[in-house]
Amino acid sequence: MDFQPILDEINDELRPRLGQVGGKVASYIPALARVSPQQFGIALRTCAGDTAAAGDAAVPFSIQSMSKVFSLTLAIRSLDEALWDRIGREPSGSAFNSLVQLESERGIPRNPFINAGAIAVADRLVSLGDAKAELLAMLARLCGEPIPIDAEVARSEADTGFRNTALANFMKGFDTLDNDVAEVLDVYFNQCALSMTCEQVACAAGYLCRDGRHPLAGTPVLSPAQARRVNALMLTCGTYDAAGEFAFRIGLPCKSGVGGGIMAVVPDRLTLCVWSPALDPTGNSLLGRQALELFVAKTGLSVF
Amino acid sequence: MDFQPILDEINDELRPRLGQVGGKVASYIPALARVSPQQFGIALRTCAGDTAAAGDAAVPFSIQSMSKVFSLTLAIRSLDEALWDRIGREPSGSAFNSLVQLESERGIPRNPFINAGAIAVADRLVSLGDAKAELLAMLARLCGEPIPIDAEVARSEADTGFRNTALANFMKGFDTLDNDVAEVLDVYFNQCALSMTCEQVACAAGYLCRDGRHPLAGTPVLSPAQARRVNALMLTCGTYDAAGEFAFRIGLPCKSGVGGGIMAVVPDRLTLCVWSPALDPTGNSLLGRQALELFVAKTGLSVF
Amino acid sequence: MDFQPILDEINDELRPRLGQVGGKVASYIPALARVSPQQFGIALRTCAGDTAAAGDAAVPFSIQSMSKVFSLTLAIRSLDEALWDRIGREPSGSAFNSLVQLESERGIPRNPFINAGAIAVADRLVSLGDAKAELLAMLARLCGEPIPIDAEVARSEADTGFRNTALANFMKGFDTLDNDVAEVLDVYFNQCALSMTCEQVACAAGYLCRDGRHPLAGTPVLSPAQARRVNALMLTCGTYDAAGEFAFRIGLPCKSGVGGGIMAVVPDRLTLCVWSPALDPTGNSLLGRQALELFVAKTGLSVF
Amino acid sequence: MDFQPILDEINDELRPRLGQVGGKVASYIPALARVSPQQFGIALRTCAGDTAAAGDAAVPFSIQSMSKVFSLTLAIRSLDEALWDRIGREPSGSAFNSLVQLESERGIPRNPFINAGAIAVADRLVSLGDAKAELLAMLARLCGEPIPIDAEVARSEADTGFRNTALANFMKGFDTLDNDVAEVLDVYFNQCALSMTCEQVACAAGYLCRDGRHPLAGTPVLSPAQARRVNALMLTCGTYDAAGEFAFRIGLPCKSGVGGGIMAVVPDRLTLCVWSPALDPTGNSLLGRQALELFVAKTGLSVF
């Protein structure tokens, strides 16, 4: 299948909707609130190494929660099954429930993609070594080039991250974090501030459509079973409270971020990244979601 | 792939665990509590029409919540998107939440596979005609033979179904059921009491791996998009609170019932049904789950 | 203290507000929705037997949840401490929680004044004999005259009481109701449909300010400790989610009903009943509440 | 009434139960865990200024949550009704709900006696000036002598107060705290570490039984209405999840602390303080509660 014309069509179809649709750019951090919503990019990379891209696919954006896939990957590499001692693997049911469930489930987050879960993953990484450096090193290897952290975004996250500070202290109170709260949050806030382009994300996530093998080198990043499990978690928990809806309408493992990016995996075929900053009420990129629906409709690709 | 030896291996491997494992037969109805846990069956049917079976694959059992796939199919055929006006498509997060969520979400069940959702589907079917007769007719067409309702089980469900009666009245109080509570529950209790064998279920569910086409006749049961969406719902919501775990370990759309059956779909390949009455704490068949894990490990089949 | 002029003042002060204020008559039953909001009555009876009344104090109205005080009294008389095996004594925290808590607390209602608790009390009364007849007999003795049940209201409650039917079936599912759901609900729906005047309620509740002694005969209705405990329950749980606010602003044990009545107790002094059909958003009579605030301000009476 | 013999009787009756009963000393802070459970004290002070005391009534203990009454008093003095803009006045329903409710009620604590509420009160006090100094000054005036803060307890609270840090950050995230989280928590942790004797507490709380007038000087600490309202809040919310039970069995406004103290008010008569470090499962002093039940039974004093 030649994907470039398909991405061009999607770009042509969606670009006129920029600024018309009702989405809103994430505003909890000044550095994010300043991003122009008038941007849309899409890029993919097949298992064979072919690439296609359209629109603002080379513009860097804040990957935010998409980073949870990479930190999870790093933790699974070192801990495999032991990672799951203090993190669950079930959908959380509701945005509001994250704290509710954390209370009734005594500090064990539902899954690694809600904030509490990603903070718990960061805690494990801190126990294993220099988490920030390890993450940057893994991403550099996956992309073939260094990935920067946006220092202003990281600082803003820290300055305004009261809810995440609450979550981390809450878990610490249940004794389910091993390390100092501030140190764990520093890793978490920095990973959220990673700045990548659609092309880089599509490349970096490539191991997820290749049974865990490195997109460029072919060496194992994860085992085949581990890669399948990350995909399963993305499908059931990767898009906040819209995971059921994404599975229903798009049918691909996806992970979104409030920066407006969404990565998607077509197992054994390709990885894809879309980006457009304006978000729908579930916190997922409004045009990004439409782009994925169009992609699935045009290609017939779906895991189901 | 020749599946018969694989099913034989699974049967050989699991049969010795019957009676040793810690599961418990559903006991809330005498007719279910009497079923011997010493049974295990597995059957599959490929898209090409090949079949394989092992163990107690020809023994009829109470399909219970597996019936929700068939009633949902019937409702989607008639209503398509309109079905979703009063039923959601998101995982419910927790067994305990079903009623909690029904309250906070004002009588709109989270998805069609929790009890409240299946009762809401039954209400739609009652509005459309003789729901029980339609369901029996559809199943007879799908299996090529009539499917019986176990009258004793249906009666027991009605006599002890206080929780389901509560759910139905609760929705009626929110004005999200159109029909008489007793009439809706009669459909629901009867569909739960359908009695089928693994072989029959594997055949009947065949449209789910064939883009919606009838397993025998090839005529459309659902559109390709509708079939994919049923699979998506099964993967995200089909196995109670273990949906995330099933996706993680098995990676196939599954729907279980407290009678001990689990149906699974490998899109474009085959449908599968396993049955063993003893349940794990999440209400899913203990050996059935192990059988599916073995099947996936031996065949490498998974949607991810 | 001469109370008649005080009640007259309150009546004079509040009557002009009838129809101006923003309250709404309960509308879930036609027979209640038809009641004119242009009514206000107030009556009291002292421990010494003196009475005072103003406004529509002799107009009968549907006492609804105020009946829970009388059914509780009947149950305590027979069961004393044993009553509390399956009913709690704590405030429920939130209207929405009633079902939520019933689920997490496995069918044990928080207190006898939420609907689930009053249904549980009715279940105990059904086990003890002809609950409806006993309740009518007790009220006739307390008032010195027979008290009617409004048959239309009772029938409407039964026809539209889906939420209460849900609660009763839910408890039955937890095995915390002993009797047939329909029989228990019949008692409950009938007690809610009792029709009394402010004067009758002020007289009937008289034992609550007299250490449990009958307002007319002086014979024990409850023991002194039991009477104090009913007052305590009224103060902490008697006015739905506004119990804290009533304690804070009025400082008297009160029990309200959606018919617009509120009974209040000044221990060792008097019992009081106000009535005005329009309700505030918490389900308590809007003018009734203002009347009680005025009464407390003018008399300085409060338990605190 | 001569109270000294009554307190002596209570002391004689309860002292043999020390060490036999099943309670447990609060263990979340080393300095509290070290306190010997073999202690029991009781002291009261009447409106007329008479005092009585028995047992370890002169031994200082950590007043913990009892301090919430004094910080609330200080805030009401300055802000009166404006205090309630961001703090509710309803019972919270359940210990577990504190965070749950804070989430669904968007950072507005249910009442000033749950931790979140007391932290919100501390935030108001920080906005008004040097909160710690003001609190110490007010207590010194109320007791006629300076009251110390146990520095080790305060430090331990800060070192292990992850849950309270979570609550404060959570509210800050909802924008319902005005001041720096660390500064607010410093006030809160210090007020919890106040060290007082039963005799001092009985004296200091004296304004609550005197329509708000200073126990020694007679000058107004609170207005009569304000004092009544503090009593109302103590009765409905002062003893964690046992508030209904306290109202039911004891019938007096009470405020407990995990240091094992409970203060109680008999309006227009006296204030009382009991102390015994071992706690029951609701976090209230086990013997303290029994002492209050005995006191009420022996004196007949109750607000109901």
mmCIF file with all atom_site columns, N, CA, C and O in Angstrom, chain A residues 218-253:
data_model
loop_
_atom_site.group_PDB
_atom_site.id
_atom_site.type_symbol
_atom_site.label_atom_id
_atom_site.label_alt_id
_atom_site.label_comp_id
_atom_site.label_asym_id
_atom_site.label_entity_id
_atom_site.label_seq_id
_atom_site.pdbx_PDB_ins_code
_atom_site.Cartn_x
_atom_site.Cartn_y
_atom_site.Cartn_z
_atom_site.occupancy
_atom_site.B_iso_or_equiv
_atom_site.pdbx_formal_charge
_atom_site.auth_seq_id
_atom_site.auth_comp_id
_atom_site.auth_asym_id
_atom_site.auth_atom_id
_atom_site.pdbx_PDB_model_num
ATOM 1   N N  . GLY A 1 218 ? 16.965  -3.334  14.416 1.00 0.00 ? 218 GLY A N  1
ATOM 2   C CA . GLY A 1 218 ? 16.401  -4.680  14.438 1.00 0.00 ? 218 GLY A CA 1
ATOM 3   C C  . GLY A 1 218 ? 16.718  -5.458  15.699 1.00 0.00 ? 218 GLY A C  1
ATOM 4   O O  . GLY A 1 218 ? 16.219  -6.566  15.903 1.00 0.00 ? 218 GLY A O  1
ATOM 5   N N  . THR A 1 219 ? 17.515  -4.899  16.591 1.00 0.00 ? 219 THR A N  1
ATOM 6   C CA . THR A 1 219 ? 17.818  -5.566  17.866 1.00 0.00 ? 219 THR A CA 1
ATOM 7   C C  . THR A 1 219 ? 16.619  -5.465  18.796 1.00 0.00 ? 219 THR A C  1
ATOM 8   O O  . THR A 1 219 ? 15.793  -4.569  18.673 1.00 0.00 ? 219 THR A O  1
ATOM 9   N N  . PRO A 1 220 ? 16.495  -6.390  19.754 1.00 0.00 ? 220 PRO A N  1
ATOM 10  C CA . PRO A 1 220 ? 15.302  -6.382  20.610 1.00 0.00 ? 220 PRO A CA 1
ATOM 11  C C  . PRO A 1 220 ? 15.259  -5.185  21.563 1.00 0.00 ? 220 PRO A C  1
ATOM 12  O O  . PRO A 1 220 ? 16.223  -4.926  22.282 1.00 0.00 ? 220 PRO A O  1
ATOM 13  N N  . VAL A 1 221 ? 14.169  -4.447  21.519 1.00 0.00 ? 221 VAL A N  1
ATOM 14  C CA . VAL A 1 221 ? 13.890  -3.417  22.529 1.00 0.00 ? 221 VAL A CA 1
ATOM 15  C C  . VAL A 1 221 ? 13.041  -4.066  23.619 1.00 0.00 ? 221 VAL A C  1
ATOM 16  O O  . VAL A 1 221 ? 13.289  -3.917  24.807 1.00 0.00 ? 221 VAL A O  1
ATOM 17  N N  . LEU A 1 222 ? 12.027  -4.791  23.200 1.00 0.00 ? 222 LEU A N  1
ATOM 18  C CA . LEU A 1 222 ? 11.196  -5.600  24.093 1.00 0.00 ? 222 LEU A CA 1
ATOM 19  C C  . LEU A 1 222 ? 11.086  -6.993  23.477 1.00 0.00 ? 222 LEU A C  1
ATOM 20  O O  . LEU A 1 222 ? 11.340  -7.166  22.274 1.00 0.00 ? 222 LEU A O  1
ATOM 21  N N  . SER A 1 223 ? 10.693  -7.978  24.277 1.00 0.00 ? 223 SER A N  1
ATOM 22  C CA . SER A 1 223 ? 10.407  -9.294  23.704 1.00 0.00 ? 223 SER A CA 1
ATOM 23  C C  . SER A 1 223 ? 9.090   -9.188  22.922 1.00 0.00 ? 223 SER A C  1
ATOM 24  O O  . SER A 1 223 ? 8.301   -8.265  23.146 1.00 0.00 ? 223 SER A O  1
ATOM 25  N N  . PRO A 1 224 ? 8.832   -10.136 22.021 1.00 0.00 ? 224 PRO A N  1
ATOM 26  C CA . PRO A 1 224 ? 7.557   -10.073 21.286 1.00 0.00 ? 224 PRO A CA 1
ATOM 27  C C  . PRO A 1 224 ? 6.357   -10.033 22.228 1.00 0.00 ? 224 PRO A C  1
ATOM 28  O O  . PRO A 1 224 ? 5.425   -9.240  22.026 1.00 0.00 ? 224 PRO A O  1
ATOM 29  N N  . ALA A 1 225 ? 6.354   -10.829 23.286 1.00 0.00 ? 225 ALA A N  1
ATOM 30  C CA . ALA A 1 225 ? 5.219   -10.831 24.216 1.00 0.00 ? 225 ALA A CA 1
ATOM 31  C C  . ALA A 1 225 ? 5.103   -9.481  24.917 1.00 0.00 ? 225 ALA A C  1
ATOM 32  O O  . ALA A 1 225 ? 3.999   -8.955  25.121 1.00 0.00 ? 225 ALA A O  1
ATOM 33  N N  . GLN A 1 226 ? 6.246   -8.921  25.305 1.00 0.00 ? 226 GLN A N  1
ATOM 34  C CA . GLN A 1 226 ? 6.203   -7.614  25.973 1.00 0.00 ? 226 GLN A CA 1
ATOM 35  C C  . GLN A 1 226 ? 5.636   -6.542  25.047 1.00 0.00 ? 226 GLN A C  1
ATOM 36  O O  . GLN A 1 226 ? 4.842   -5.701  25.459 1.00 0.00 ? 226 GLN A O  1
ATOM 37  N N  . ALA A 1 227 ? 6.050   -6.547  23.787 1.00 0.00 ? 227 ALA A N  1
ATOM 38  C CA . ALA A 1 227 ? 5.555   -5.544  22.833 1.00 0.00 ? 227 ALA A CA 1
ATOM 39  C C  . ALA A 1 227 ? 4.043   -5.687  22.659 1.00 0.00 ? 227 ALA A C  1
ATOM 40  O O  . ALA A 1 227 ? 3.306   -4.695  22.645 1.00 0.00 ? 227 ALA A O  1
ATOM 41  N N  . ARG A 1 228 ? 3.579   -6.943  22.539 1.00 0.00 ? 228 ARG A N  1
ATOM 42  C CA . ARG A 1 228 ? 2.131   -7.159  22.391 1.00 0.00 ? 228 ARG A CA 1
ATOM 43  C C  . ARG A 1 228 ? 1.386   -6.613  23.605 1.00 0.00 ? 228 ARG A C  1
ATOM 44  O O  . ARG A 1 228 ? 0.299   -6.067  23.508 1.00 0.00 ? 228 ARG A O  1
ATOM 45  N N  . ARG A 1 229 ? 1.977   -6.778  24.769 1.00 0.00 ? 229 ARG A N  1
ATOM 46  C CA . ARG A 1 229 ? 1.304   -6.329  26.001 1.00 0.00 ? 229 ARG A CA 1
ATOM 47  C C  . ARG A 1 229 ? 1.251   -4.803  26.108 1.00 0.00 ? 229 ARG A C  1
ATOM 48  O O  . ARG A 1 229 ? 0.278   -4.244  26.595 1.00 0.00 ? 229 ARG A O  1
ATOM 49  N N  . VAL A 1 230 ? 2.309   -4.137  25.646 1.00 0.00 ? 230 VAL A N  1
ATOM 50  C CA . VAL A 1 230 ? 2.244   -2.672  25.627 1.00 0.00 ? 230 VAL A CA 1
ATOM 51  C C  . VAL A 1 230 ? 1.126   -2.228  24.676 1.00 0.00 ? 230 VAL A C  1
ATOM 52  O O  . VAL A 1 230 ? 0.322   -1.348  25.003 1.00 0.00 ? 230 VAL A O  1
ATOM 53  N N  . ASN A 1 231 ? 1.028   -2.888  23.526 1.00 0.00 ? 231 ASN A N  1
ATOM 54  C CA . ASN A 1 231 ? -0.065  -2.567  22.602 1.00 0.00 ? 231 ASN A CA 1
ATOM 55  C C  . ASN A 1 231 ? -1.429  -2.794  23.261 1.00 0.00 ? 231 ASN A C  1
ATOM 56  O O  . ASN A 1 231 ? -2.349  -1.981  23.098 1.00 0.00 ? 231 ASN A O  1
ATOM 57  N N  . ALA A 1 232 ? -1.559  -3.907  23.980 1.00 0.00 ? 232 ALA A N  1
ATOM 58  C CA . ALA A 1 232 ? -2.837  -4.202  24.652 1.00 0.00 ? 232 ALA A CA 1
ATOM 59  C C  . ALA A 1 232 ? -3.179  -3.103  25.661 1.00 0.00 ? 232 ALA A C  1
ATOM 60  O O  . ALA A 1 232 ? -4.325  -2.645  25.751 1.00 0.00 ? 232 ALA A O  1
ATOM 61  N N  . LEU A 1 233 ? -2.176  -2.673  26.428 1.00 0.00 ? 233 LEU A N  1
ATOM 62  C CA . LEU A 1 233 ? -2.414  -1.602  27.397 1.00 0.00 ? 233 LEU A CA 1
ATOM 63  C C  . LEU A 1 233 ? -2.802  -0.300  26.704 1.00 0.00 ? 233 LEU A C  1
ATOM 64  O O  . LEU A 1 233 ? -3.657  0.442   27.184 1.00 0.00 ? 233 LEU A O  1
ATOM 65  N N  . MET A 1 234 ? -2.166  -0.015  25.573 1.00 0.00 ? 234 MET A N  1
ATOM 66  C CA . MET A 1 234 ? -2.520  1.196   24.830 1.00 0.00 ? 234 MET A CA 1
ATOM 67  C C  . MET A 1 234 ? -3.973  1.124   24.371 1.00 0.00 ? 234 MET A C  1
ATOM 68  O O  . MET A 1 234 ? -4.723  2.091   24.476 1.00 0.00 ? 234 MET A O  1
ATOM 69  N N  . LEU A 1 235 ? -4.372  -0.042  23.881 1.00 0.00 ? 235 LEU A N  1
ATOM 70  C CA . LEU A 1 235 ? -5.742  -0.148  23.376 1.00 0.00 ? 235 LEU A CA 1
ATOM 71  C C  . LEU A 1 235 ? -6.768  -0.010  24.502 1.00 0.00 ? 235 LEU A C  1
ATOM 72  O O  . LEU A 1 235 ? -7.792  0.660   24.354 1.00 0.00 ? 235 LEU A O  1
ATOM 73  N N  . THR A 1 236 ? -6.498  -0.629  25.654 1.00 0.00 ? 236 THR A N  1
ATOM 74  C CA . THR A 1 236 ? -7.507  -0.595  26.724 1.00 0.00 ? 236 THR A CA 1
ATOM 75  C C  . THR A 1 236 ? -7.412  0.646   27.607 1.00 0.00 ? 236 THR A C  1
ATOM 76  O O  . THR A 1 236 ? -8.390  1.032   28.234 1.00 0.00 ? 236 THR A O  1
ATOM 77  N N  . CYS A 1 237 ? -6.231  1.273   27.677 1.00 0.00 ? 237 CYS A N  1
ATOM 78  C CA . CYS A 1 237 ? -6.038  2.369   28.647 1.00 0.00 ? 237 CYS A CA 1
ATOM 79  C C  . CYS A 1 237 ? -5.323  3.593   28.074 1.00 0.00 ? 237 CYS A C  1
ATOM 80  O O  . CYS A 1 237 ? -5.005  4.509   28.824 1.00 0.00 ? 237 CYS A O  1
ATOM 81  N N  . GLY A 1 238 ? -5.080  3.648   26.785 1.00 0.00 ? 238 GLY A N  1
ATOM 82  C CA . GLY A 1 238 ? -4.168  4.657   26.269 1.00 0.00 ? 238 GLY A CA 1
ATOM 83  C C  . GLY A 1 238 ? -4.754  6.026   25.988 1.00 0.00 ? 238 GLY A C  1
ATOM 84  O O  . GLY A 1 238 ? -4.015  6.981   25.758 1.00 0.00 ? 238 GLY A O  1
ATOM 85  N N  . THR A 1 239 ? -6.066  6.145   25.986 1.00 0.00 ? 239 THR A N  1
ATOM 86  C CA . THR A 1 239 ? -6.649  7.430   25.579 1.00 0.00 ? 239 THR A CA 1
ATOM 87  C C  . THR A 1 239 ? -7.651  7.935   26.615 1.00 0.00 ? 239 THR A C  1
ATOM 88  O O  . THR A 1 239 ? -8.769  8.327   26.284 1.00 0.00 ? 239 THR A O  1
ATOM 89  N N  . TYR A 1 240 ? -7.204  7.896   27.883 1.00 0.00 ? 240 TYR A N  1
ATOM 90  C CA . TYR A 1 240 ? -8.034  8.402   28.969 1.00 0.00 ? 240 TYR A CA 1
ATOM 91  C C  . TYR A 1 240 ? -9.414  7.722   28.958 1.00 0.00 ? 240 TYR A C  1
ATOM 92  O O  . TYR A 1 240 ? -9.492  6.517   28.738 1.00 0.00 ? 240 TYR A O  1
ATOM 93  N N  . ASP A 1 241 ? -10.452 8.504   29.169 1.00 0.00 ? 241 ASP A N  1
ATOM 94  C CA . ASP A 1 241 ? -11.794 7.921   29.260 1.00 0.00 ? 241 ASP A CA 1
ATOM 95  C C  . ASP A 1 241 ? -12.414 7.602   27.913 1.00 0.00 ? 241 ASP A C  1
ATOM 96  O O  . ASP A 1 241 ? -13.562 7.210   27.846 1.00 0.00 ? 241 ASP A O  1
ATOM 97  N N  . ALA A 1 242 ? -11.657 7.804   26.861 1.00 0.00 ? 242 ALA A N  1
ATOM 98  C CA . ALA A 1 242 ? -12.206 7.518   25.550 1.00 0.00 ? 242 ALA A CA 1
ATOM 99  C C  . ALA A 1 242 ? -11.663 6.213   24.990 1.00 0.00 ? 242 ALA A C  1
ATOM 100 O O  . ALA A 1 242 ? -11.822 5.927   23.812 1.00 0.00 ? 242 ALA A O  1
ATOM 101 N N  . ALA A 1 243 ? -11.034 5.399   25.838 1.00 0.00 ? 243 ALA A N  1
ATOM 102 C CA . ALA A 1 243 ? -10.400 4.178   25.336 1.00 0.00 ? 243 ALA A CA 1
ATOM 103 C C  . ALA A 1 243 ? -11.417 3.263   24.659 1.00 0.00 ? 243 ALA A C  1
ATOM 104 O O  . ALA A 1 243 ? -11.150 2.702   23.599 1.00 0.00 ? 243 ALA A O  1
ATOM 105 N N  . GLY A 1 244 ? -12.592 3.122   25.252 1.00 0.00 ? 244 GLY A N  1
ATOM 106 C CA . GLY A 1 244 ? -13.616 2.284   24.631 1.00 0.00 ? 244 GLY A CA 1
ATOM 107 C C  . GLY A 1 244 ? -14.029 2.847   23.281 1.00 0.00 ? 244 GLY A C  1
ATOM 108 O O  . GLY A 1 244 ? -14.153 2.115   22.295 1.00 0.00 ? 244 GLY A O  1
ATOM 109 N N  . GLU A 1 245 ? -14.208 4.137   23.246 1.00 0.00 ? 245 GLU A N  1
ATOM 110 C CA . GLU A 1 245 ? -14.602 4.814   22.015 1.00 0.00 ? 245 GLU A CA 1
ATOM 111 C C  . GLU A 1 245 ? -13.519 4.697   20.932 1.00 0.00 ? 245 GLU A C  1
ATOM 112 O O  . GLU A 1 245 ? -13.821 4.459   19.770 1.00 0.00 ? 245 GLU A O  1
ATOM 113 N N  . PHE A 1 246 ? -12.264 4.860   21.303 1.00 0.00 ? 246 PHE A N  1
ATOM 114 C CA . PHE A 1 246 ? -11.166 4.678   20.346 1.00 0.00 ? 246 PHE A CA 1
ATOM 115 C C  . PHE A 1 246 ? -11.153 3.245   19.802 1.00 0.00 ? 246 PHE A C  1
ATOM 116 O O  . PHE A 1 246 ? -10.990 3.041   18.608 1.00 0.00 ? 246 PHE A O  1
ATOM 117 N N  . ALA A 1 247 ? -11.319 2.274   20.705 1.00 0.00 ? 247 ALA A N  1
ATOM 118 C CA . ALA A 1 247 ? -11.326 0.877   20.248 1.00 0.00 ? 247 ALA A CA 1
ATOM 119 C C  . ALA A 1 247 ? -12.493 0.664   19.292 1.00 0.00 ? 247 ALA A C  1
ATOM 120 O O  . ALA A 1 247 ? -12.368 0.009   18.257 1.00 0.00 ? 247 ALA A O  1
ATOM 121 N N  . PHE A 1 248 ? -13.629 1.245   19.630 1.00 0.00 ? 248 PHE A N  1
ATOM 122 C CA . PHE A 1 248 ? -14.856 1.070   18.858 1.00 0.00 ? 248 PHE A CA 1
ATOM 123 C C  . PHE A 1 248 ? -14.746 1.719   17.477 1.00 0.00 ? 248 PHE A C  1
ATOM 124 O O  . PHE A 1 248 ? -15.120 1.143   16.468 1.00 0.00 ? 248 PHE A O  1
ATOM 125 N N  . ARG A 1 249 ? -14.221 2.939   17.417 1.00 0.00 ? 249 ARG A N  1
ATOM 126 C CA . ARG A 1 249 ? -14.219 3.695   16.165 1.00 0.00 ? 249 ARG A CA 1
ATOM 127 C C  . ARG A 1 249 ? -12.929 3.561   15.368 1.00 0.00 ? 249 ARG A C  1
ATOM 128 O O  . ARG A 1 249 ? -12.927 3.738   14.158 1.00 0.00 ? 249 ARG A O  1
ATOM 129 N N  . ILE A 1 250 ? -11.815 3.343   16.059 1.00 0.00 ? 250 ILE A N  1
ATOM 130 C CA . ILE A 1 250 ? -10.524 3.321   15.376 1.00 0.00 ? 250 ILE A CA 1
ATOM 131 C C  . ILE A 1 250 ? -9.940  1.907   15.379 1.00 0.00 ? 250 ILE A C  1
ATOM 132 O O  . ILE A 1 250 ? -9.425  1.440   14.383 1.00 0.00 ? 250 ILE A O  1
ATOM 133 N N  . GLY A 1 251 ? -10.035 1.253   16.553 1.00 0.00 ? 251 GLY A N  1
ATOM 134 C CA . GLY A 1 251 ? -9.614  -0.147  16.576 1.00 0.00 ? 251 GLY A CA 1
ATOM 135 C C  . GLY A 1 251 ? -8.115  -0.377  16.490 1.00 0.00 ? 251 GLY A C  1
ATOM 136 O O  . GLY A 1 251 ? -7.661  -1.408  16.015 1.00 0.00 ? 251 GLY A O  1
ATOM 137 N N  . LEU A 1 252 ? -7.337  0.603   16.985 1.00 0.00 ? 252 LEU A N  1
ATOM 138 C CA . LEU A 1 252 ? -5.884  0.437   17.014 1.00 0.00 ? 252 LEU A CA 1
ATOM 139 C C  . LEU A 1 252 ? -5.366  0.816   18.397 1.00 0.00 ? 252 LEU A C  1
ATOM 140 O O  . LEU A 1 252 ? -5.930  1.698   19.040 1.00 0.00 ? 252 LEU A O  1
ATOM 141 N N  . PRO A 1 253 ? -4.293  0.186   18.867 1.00 0.00 ? 253 PRO A N  1
ATOM 142 C CA . PRO A 1 253 ? -3.645  0.658   20.093 1.00 0.00 ? 253 PRO A CA 1
ATOM 143 C C  . PRO A 1 253 ? -3.186  2.101   19.887 1.00 0.00 ? 253 PRO A C  1
ATOM 144 O O  . PRO A 1 253 ? -2.507  2.383   18.881 1.00 0.00 ? 253 PRO A O  1
#
